[in-house]
Coordinates of C-alpha atoms and ligand atoms in Angstrom, one line a residue:
M5 CA 1.9 -19.5 -22.3
S6 CA 1.1 -22.0 -19.7
R7 CA -0.7 -20.8 -16.3
K8 CA 1.4 -21.1 -13.3
I9 CA -1.5 -22.2 -11.1
V10 CA -1.9 -25.6 -9.7
T11 CA -4.3 -27.0 -7.2
D12 CA -3.1 -29.3 -4.2
P13 CA -5.0 -32.6 -4.5
V14 CA -5.2 -33.2 -0.7
T15 CA -6.5 -29.7 0.6
G16 CA -7.8 -28.4 -2.6
M17 CA -5.9 -25.1 -2.2
K18 CA -4.5 -23.1 -5.4
K19 CA -0.8 -23.4 -5.2
C20 CA 1.8 -21.1 -7.1
R21 CA 4.5 -22.8 -9.1
V22 CA 6.7 -19.8 -8.5
F23 CA 6.0 -19.6 -4.8
K24 CA 9.6 -20.4 -3.7
R25 CA 11.5 -18.5 -6.3
C26 CA 9.4 -15.6 -6.3
G27 CA 9.5 -14.7 -2.2
G28 CA 6.3 -12.2 -2.6
C29 CA 4.3 -14.9 -0.5
Q30 CA 5.6 -16.7 2.5
L31 CA 2.6 -18.8 3.3
Q32 CA 1.3 -21.5 1.2
E33 CA -1.0 -23.2 3.4
P34 CA -4.7 -23.3 3.8
Y35 CA -6.2 -19.8 4.6
K36 CA -7.6 -21.0 8.0
D37 CA -4.4 -22.1 9.0
Q38 CA -2.6 -18.9 8.1
L39 CA -5.1 -17.0 10.1
E40 CA -4.4 -19.1 13.2
R41 CA -0.8 -18.7 12.8
K42 CA -1.2 -14.8 12.7
Q43 CA -3.7 -14.9 15.4
Q44 CA -1.1 -16.7 17.6
K45 CA 1.7 -14.4 16.7
A46 CA -0.6 -11.3 17.4
Q47 CA -1.5 -13.0 21.0
R48 CA 2.1 -14.0 21.7
M49 CA 3.1 -10.3 21.0
L50 CA 0.5 -8.3 22.0
S51 CA -1.7 -9.9 24.9
K52 CA 0.7 -8.6 27.5
F53 CA -1.2 -5.1 26.7
A54 CA -4.7 -5.9 26.4
H55 CA -7.0 -8.8 25.0
V56 CA -6.3 -9.5 21.4
N57 CA -9.5 -9.7 19.2
E58 CA -9.9 -12.3 16.6
I59 CA -8.2 -11.3 13.2
L60 CA -10.7 -9.9 10.6
P61 CA -10.4 -12.5 7.7
M62 CA -10.9 -11.8 4.1
D63 CA -14.1 -14.0 2.6
D64 CA -12.1 -14.7 -0.5
P65 CA -8.3 -14.2 0.1
W66 CA -7.3 -14.0 -3.8
G67 CA -6.9 -11.2 -6.3
Y68 CA -6.8 -8.6 -3.7
R69 CA -4.0 -6.4 -4.8
C70 CA -4.6 -3.2 -6.4
K71 CA -1.1 -2.3 -6.9
V72 CA 0.6 -4.5 -9.3
Q73 CA 4.4 -4.2 -10.2
N74 CA 6.4 -5.9 -12.8
I75 CA 10.1 -5.7 -13.6
F76 CA 10.9 -6.6 -17.4
G77 CA 13.9 -8.6 -18.6
L78 CA 15.0 -11.4 -21.3
D79 CA 15.4 -15.0 -20.3
S80 CA 18.1 -17.3 -21.4
S81 CA 16.5 -17.5 -25.0
K82 CA 16.3 -14.0 -25.0
R83 CA 12.2 -13.8 -24.8
I84 CA 10.8 -10.7 -22.9
I85 CA 9.8 -11.9 -19.3
S86 CA 8.4 -9.9 -16.5
G87 CA 8.1 -10.6 -12.9
I88 CA 10.1 -9.8 -9.8
Y89 CA 13.6 -10.4 -8.4
Q90 CA 14.1 -13.3 -6.5
S91 CA 14.6 -12.4 -2.7
S92 CA 17.8 -14.3 -2.8
G93 CA 19.5 -12.1 -5.6
Q94 CA 19.3 -10.2 -8.9
K95 CA 17.7 -13.0 -10.8
L96 CA 14.3 -12.1 -12.4
T97 CA 11.7 -14.7 -11.9
A98 CA 9.0 -14.8 -14.5
V99 CA 5.6 -14.4 -12.7
E100 CA 2.7 -14.9 -15.1
D101 CA -0.5 -15.1 -13.1
C102 CA 0.3 -13.9 -9.6
M103 CA -3.0 -15.0 -7.7
L104 CA -2.9 -12.0 -5.2
E105 CA -3.1 -9.5 -7.9
D106 CA -6.2 -8.0 -9.4
P107 CA -6.7 -10.4 -12.2
R108 CA -7.3 -7.3 -14.8
C109 CA -3.5 -6.8 -14.6
A110 CA -2.0 -9.8 -15.9
P111 CA -3.6 -9.7 -19.5
V112 CA -2.3 -5.9 -19.9
I113 CA 1.2 -7.0 -19.1
R114 CA 1.0 -9.8 -21.6
T115 CA -0.4 -7.6 -24.4
L116 CA 2.5 -5.1 -23.4
K117 CA 5.2 -7.8 -23.7
K118 CA 3.8 -8.8 -27.3
L119 CA 3.9 -5.1 -28.1
M120 CA 7.4 -4.6 -26.8
K121 CA 8.7 -7.5 -29.2
D122 CA 6.6 -6.0 -32.3
M123 CA 7.9 -2.4 -31.6
R124 CA 11.3 -3.4 -30.6
I125 CA 11.4 -1.8 -27.3
A126 CA 13.9 -3.5 -25.1
P127 CA 13.7 -4.0 -21.5
Y128 CA 16.5 -2.4 -19.5
D129 CA 19.4 -4.2 -18.4
L130 CA 20.6 -3.3 -15.0
R131 CA 24.0 -4.8 -15.5
T132 CA 24.9 -3.2 -19.0
G133 CA 22.6 -0.1 -18.7
R134 CA 21.1 -0.9 -22.0
G135 CA 17.5 -1.2 -23.0
L136 CA 14.5 1.1 -22.3
L137 CA 11.6 -0.4 -20.1
R138 CA 12.6 -0.9 -16.4
H139 CA 9.2 -1.9 -14.9
T140 CA 5.5 -1.1 -14.9
L141 CA 3.3 -0.1 -12.2
M142 CA -0.3 -0.6 -12.4
R143 CA -2.9 0.7 -9.8
T144 CA -6.6 -0.4 -10.0
S145 CA -9.8 0.5 -8.1
F146 CA -12.5 -2.3 -7.6
T147 CA -15.3 0.4 -6.8
T148 CA -14.7 2.8 -9.8
G149 CA -13.2 0.1 -12.3
Q150 CA -10.6 2.6 -13.1
M151 CA -6.9 1.4 -14.0
M152 CA -3.5 3.0 -14.4
L153 CA -0.6 1.8 -16.2
V154 CA 2.7 3.5 -15.6
L155 CA 5.6 2.7 -18.1
V156 CA 8.9 3.3 -16.1
T157 CA 11.7 3.9 -18.8
A158 CA 15.4 4.4 -18.3
G159 CA 15.2 7.3 -20.7
P160 CA 12.7 9.9 -21.9
V161 CA 12.4 8.7 -25.6
L162 CA 9.7 6.2 -25.8
P163 CA 9.9 5.3 -29.5
A164 CA 6.3 5.3 -31.3
K165 CA 4.7 6.0 -28.0
K166 CA 1.2 7.3 -29.6
N167 CA 1.0 3.9 -31.5
L168 CA 1.7 2.0 -28.2
V169 CA -0.7 3.7 -26.5
K170 CA -3.3 3.1 -29.1
A171 CA -2.7 -0.6 -29.5
L172 CA -2.7 -1.0 -25.7
L173 CA -5.9 0.5 -25.4
R174 CA -7.2 -1.2 -28.5
S175 CA -6.6 -4.6 -26.8
H176 CA -7.6 -3.1 -23.2
P177 CA -10.2 -0.3 -23.3
E178 CA -10.5 -0.7 -19.6
I179 CA -7.3 1.0 -19.0
T180 CA -8.3 4.6 -17.7
T181 CA -5.0 6.2 -17.8
I182 CA -1.3 5.6 -19.2
V183 CA 1.8 7.5 -17.6
Q184 CA 5.3 7.3 -18.9
N185 CA 7.8 7.8 -15.8
I186 CA 11.6 8.6 -16.7
C187 CA 13.7 6.9 -14.0
P188 CA 17.7 7.0 -15.2
D189 CA 18.9 5.5 -12.1
G190 CA 18.0 4.0 -8.7
M191 CA 16.6 0.6 -7.4
P192 CA 14.2 -1.5 -9.1
L193 CA 10.8 -0.4 -8.7
T194 CA 11.5 3.1 -7.8
L195 CA 9.9 5.9 -9.7
G196 CA 11.9 8.8 -11.1
E197 CA 10.8 12.6 -10.6
R198 CA 9.8 13.2 -14.2
S199 CA 6.2 11.8 -15.4
E200 CA 4.5 12.5 -18.5
V201 CA 0.8 11.7 -18.7
L202 CA 0.2 9.9 -22.2
Y203 CA -3.5 9.0 -21.9
G204 CA -6.1 10.2 -19.7
E205 CA -5.9 12.1 -16.2
G206 CA -2.8 10.6 -14.9
Y207 CA -4.3 9.2 -11.8
I208 CA -7.3 7.0 -10.7
E209 CA -9.9 7.4 -8.0
D210 CA -11.2 4.9 -5.7
E211 CA -14.1 5.1 -3.0
L212 CA -13.4 3.8 0.6
C213 CA -15.9 4.3 3.4
G214 CA -18.0 6.7 1.5
C215 CA -15.1 8.7 0.5
R216 CA -13.5 9.4 -3.0
F217 CA -9.8 9.3 -3.3
R218 CA -7.5 10.3 -6.1
I219 CA -4.4 8.2 -6.3
S220 CA -1.3 9.4 -8.3
P221 CA 1.6 7.0 -9.5
A222 CA 3.6 7.8 -6.3
S223 CA 1.2 8.2 -3.8
F224 CA 1.1 5.5 -1.0
Y225 CA -2.3 3.7 -1.0
Q226 CA -3.3 0.6 0.9
V227 CA -2.9 -2.4 -1.3
N228 CA -6.0 -4.1 -0.4
P229 CA -8.9 -1.9 -0.9
I230 CA -11.6 -4.6 0.6
Q231 CA -9.8 -4.9 4.0
T232 CA -8.8 -1.4 4.3
E233 CA -12.4 -0.5 4.5
K234 CA -12.5 -2.9 7.4
L235 CA -9.5 -1.4 8.9
Y236 CA -10.5 2.2 8.7
N237 CA -13.9 1.4 10.1
C238 CA -12.2 -0.1 13.3
A239 CA -9.8 2.9 13.6
V240 CA -12.5 5.5 13.1
K241 CA -15.0 3.6 15.6
A242 CA -12.0 3.4 18.0
A243 CA -11.1 7.2 17.8
G244 CA -14.6 7.8 18.9
I245 CA -15.2 10.7 16.1
G246 CA -17.9 13.1 16.6
K247 CA -18.7 16.7 15.7
G248 CA -15.7 19.1 16.9
V249 CA -13.3 16.5 17.8
T250 CA -9.9 17.5 17.2
V251 CA -7.8 15.1 15.2
I252 CA -4.1 14.6 14.0
D253 CA -3.8 12.2 11.2
A254 CA -0.1 11.5 11.1
Y255 CA 1.6 9.6 8.4
C256 CA -1.7 10.2 6.7
G257 CA -0.8 9.2 3.0
T258 CA -3.5 10.6 0.7
G259 CA -5.5 11.7 3.6
T260 CA -7.8 8.6 3.9
I261 CA -8.3 8.1 7.6
G262 CA -8.4 11.7 8.3
M263 CA -10.9 12.4 5.5
I264 CA -13.3 9.9 6.8
C265 CA -13.0 11.5 10.5
A266 CA -13.6 14.9 8.9
K267 CA -16.9 13.4 7.1
N268 CA -18.0 12.6 10.4
G269 CA -17.6 16.1 11.6
A270 CA -13.8 16.1 13.2
E271 CA -11.6 19.1 12.7
V272 CA -8.4 17.1 11.3
T273 CA -4.8 17.9 10.5
G274 CA -3.0 15.5 8.3
V275 CA 0.8 15.2 7.9
E276 CA 2.6 13.3 5.4
L277 CA 6.2 13.2 4.2
N278 CA 5.6 12.2 0.6
K279 CA 4.9 15.3 -1.8
S280 CA 2.7 13.5 -4.0
A281 CA 0.7 11.8 -1.6
C282 CA 0.3 15.3 0.3
R283 CA -0.9 16.9 -3.0
D284 CA -3.4 14.2 -3.6
A285 CA -4.7 14.7 0.0
V286 CA -5.2 18.3 -0.6
M287 CA -7.2 17.4 -3.8
N288 CA -9.2 14.7 -1.9
A289 CA -10.4 17.2 0.5
K290 CA -11.9 19.1 -2.5
L291 CA -13.3 16.4 -4.0
N292 CA -15.1 15.4 -1.1
S293 CA -16.1 18.8 -0.4
L294 CA -14.4 19.1 3.0
E295 CA -13.4 22.1 4.7
N296 CA -12.4 20.9 8.2
I297 CA -9.3 19.1 7.2
R298 CA -5.9 20.6 6.3
F299 CA -2.7 19.0 5.2
Y300 CA 1.3 19.6 5.9
N301 CA 4.0 18.2 4.0
D302 CA 6.7 17.4 6.6
D303 CA 8.2 14.7 8.6
A304 CA 5.6 13.5 11.2
G305 CA 8.4 13.6 14.1
R306 CA 9.4 17.2 13.1
F307 CA 5.7 18.2 12.8
M308 CA 4.8 16.9 16.2
V309 CA 8.0 18.5 18.0
E310 CA 7.1 21.8 16.9
L311 CA 3.3 21.5 18.0
A312 CA 4.3 20.1 21.5
K313 CA 6.8 23.3 21.6
K314 CA 3.9 25.7 20.8
G315 CA 1.8 23.8 23.5
E316 CA -0.9 22.7 21.0
S317 CA -2.7 19.3 21.3
C318 CA -5.8 17.2 19.9
D319 CA -8.2 15.2 21.3
V320 CA -7.2 12.1 19.1
L321 CA -4.1 11.2 17.6
I322 CA -4.1 9.0 14.7
M323 CA -0.8 7.5 13.7
D324 CA -0.3 4.9 10.8
P325 CA 3.6 4.8 10.4
P326 CA 5.6 3.0 7.9
R327 CA 7.2 -0.5 9.1
A328 CA 9.9 1.1 11.2
G329 CA 7.2 2.4 13.4
A330 CA 7.2 5.8 15.1
S331 CA 10.3 7.8 15.8
R332 CA 11.5 8.7 19.2
E333 CA 11.1 12.1 18.8
F334 CA 7.3 11.5 17.5
I335 CA 6.5 9.6 20.7
E336 CA 7.8 12.0 23.0
S337 CA 6.3 14.9 21.6
A338 CA 3.0 12.8 21.3
L339 CA 3.2 11.9 25.3
K340 CA 4.0 15.9 25.7
M341 CA 0.7 16.6 23.8
A342 CA -1.1 14.1 25.7
P343 CA -4.2 13.6 23.5
A344 CA -7.0 11.7 25.5
K345 CA -6.8 8.8 22.7
I346 CA -4.2 7.5 20.3
V347 CA -5.3 5.3 17.6
Y348 CA -2.3 3.2 16.2
V349 CA -2.6 1.8 12.8
S350 CA 0.4 -0.8 12.3
C351 CA 1.5 -2.6 9.4
K352 CA 4.6 -4.4 11.5
I353 CA 3.8 -6.0 14.8
E354 CA 7.2 -5.9 16.0
T355 CA 7.5 -2.2 15.9
L356 CA 4.1 -1.8 17.1
E357 CA 5.0 -3.8 20.3
R358 CA 8.3 -1.5 20.8
D359 CA 6.1 1.5 20.5
L360 CA 3.2 0.6 22.7
K361 CA 5.7 -0.3 25.6
N362 CA 7.1 3.4 25.2
F363 CA 3.5 4.7 25.2
R364 CA 2.6 2.5 28.1
R365 CA 5.6 3.8 30.0
G366 CA 4.4 7.4 29.2
G367 CA 1.0 6.9 30.9
Y368 CA -1.2 5.2 28.3
R369 CA -3.0 2.0 28.5
V370 CA -3.9 -0.2 25.7
T371 CA -7.7 -0.5 25.4
Y372 CA -8.5 -2.4 22.0
I373 CA -6.4 -4.6 19.7
Q374 CA -7.6 -5.5 16.6
P375 CA -5.7 -7.6 13.8
V376 CA -6.7 -7.2 10.3
D377 CA -5.5 -9.7 7.5
M378 CA -4.6 -7.2 4.9
F379 CA -2.0 -9.5 3.2
P380 CA -3.2 -13.1 3.1
H381 CA -0.6 -15.5 1.9
T382 CA 2.2 -13.3 3.4
T383 CA 3.3 -13.2 7.1
G384 CA 2.2 -9.5 7.5
I385 CA -0.2 -8.4 10.2
E386 CA -2.1 -5.2 10.2
T387 CA -3.3 -4.2 13.7
V388 CA -5.3 -1.2 15.1
C389 CA -4.9 -0.3 18.7
L390 CA -6.6 2.2 20.9
L391 CA -4.5 3.7 23.7
E392 CA -6.2 5.8 26.4
K393 CA -4.6 8.5 29.0
G394 CA -4.3 7.4 32.4
E395 CA -5.5 4.7 34.6
K396 CA -9.1 3.1 34.5
Ligands
SAH1 N1 -2.7 6.6 6.6 C1 -2.3 6.4 5.1 C2 -0.6 5.9 4.9 C3 0.0 4.9 5.8 S1 1.4 4.3 5.1 C4 -3.2 5.1 4.5 O1 -3.8 4.5 5.2 O2 -3.1 5.3 3.3 C5 2.6 5.2 5.9 C6 2.5 6.7 5.4 O3 3.8 7.3 6.0 C7 3.1 6.8 3.9 O4 2.0 7.5 3.0 C8 4.5 7.4 3.7 O5 4.6 8.2 2.6 C9 4.5 7.9 5.2 N2 5.6 8.5 5.9 C10 6.7 7.7 6.0 N3 7.9 8.4 6.7 C11 7.1 9.4 7.1 C12 7.7 10.6 8.2 N4 8.8 10.6 8.7 N5 6.7 11.3 8.4 C13 5.7 11.6 7.8 N6 5.1 10.5 6.9 C14 5.8 9.5 6.4

């Protein structure tokens, strides 16, 4: 199979041949130009609030993704291919050597395709509903080296699964756990409710900022651990964490940011909607021997409304909402609770701008803005902001 990577003769930059069709990346220009572009956008949108610090770059902006997903299908010659759906529609684009992904993943997927052919495991066909393997999810850790492979199947019966697992491990002893997830319907890349662990523990562990985190297949975990460590360090520093400081970590995922605060002596309450992530968060507190942190599996907005009603508050509110930003009820309740500091971690600058305006109207001023380049070669910008109550 030919590699899909070429180098631009002028800039010397690595270029991906499926760039246009795949849609996973949006920027194909030298890295310093990408940083410049993002810096300008961050300044354009956020400098009305406060000085925007220089974006934190990656030293090596390739091979950073520790979460890798592949959809399976057949090409026009009925050969098994894997990749992602084109941004424009339902056509599967074969992606062989994505340069953003942990390079340990592609060889596993190549082996899997060969085994599928040998063992007659057909890729699932969305249009006809026939076939078995819908997609795979791989999660890896750069610090512990652990690797998880999740085989997402349309039905529960995976023929000769013992032999499949054996053959995968023979070629790739670096895989530490294999899970079958059964997903009878739903959108491409979704996971079903039922899982069966075929090998290992069914999760991997990663280390960030001196804490250890368990990550299950369905839990949210940042996709770029190298930059995540920088992001979390900025967030925890901005929060001014010390012994006895009370913290709410809203949209906490597997409890990562709150856990780092708890390790530094804070009293932390985490809230997260996803059950699996919340379960991992509880386990992670045990794994790190922390007793000063607890978690609630709830909608962050609803949770904050309840706290505000009871007249409860905290010293620092850390919030890391999904792209849609925080809900109106979340912000209204946060304003009622009036913590001295709010640390806003954002993965979408447009919703961040909207929410910062609302916090400003509610009496907060923005005192720190730090963009972090979490997603090189894409247009995404991650930002940490600090908001403080009252006039200077
Ligand atoms: N702080 C975590 C997770 C950030 S991603 C980290 O750094 O890993 C956003 C998280 O918000 C996801 O885990 C998602 O499951 C969760 N989420 C989405 N909507 C939510 C809601 N309405 N209430 C609470 N959590 C929500």
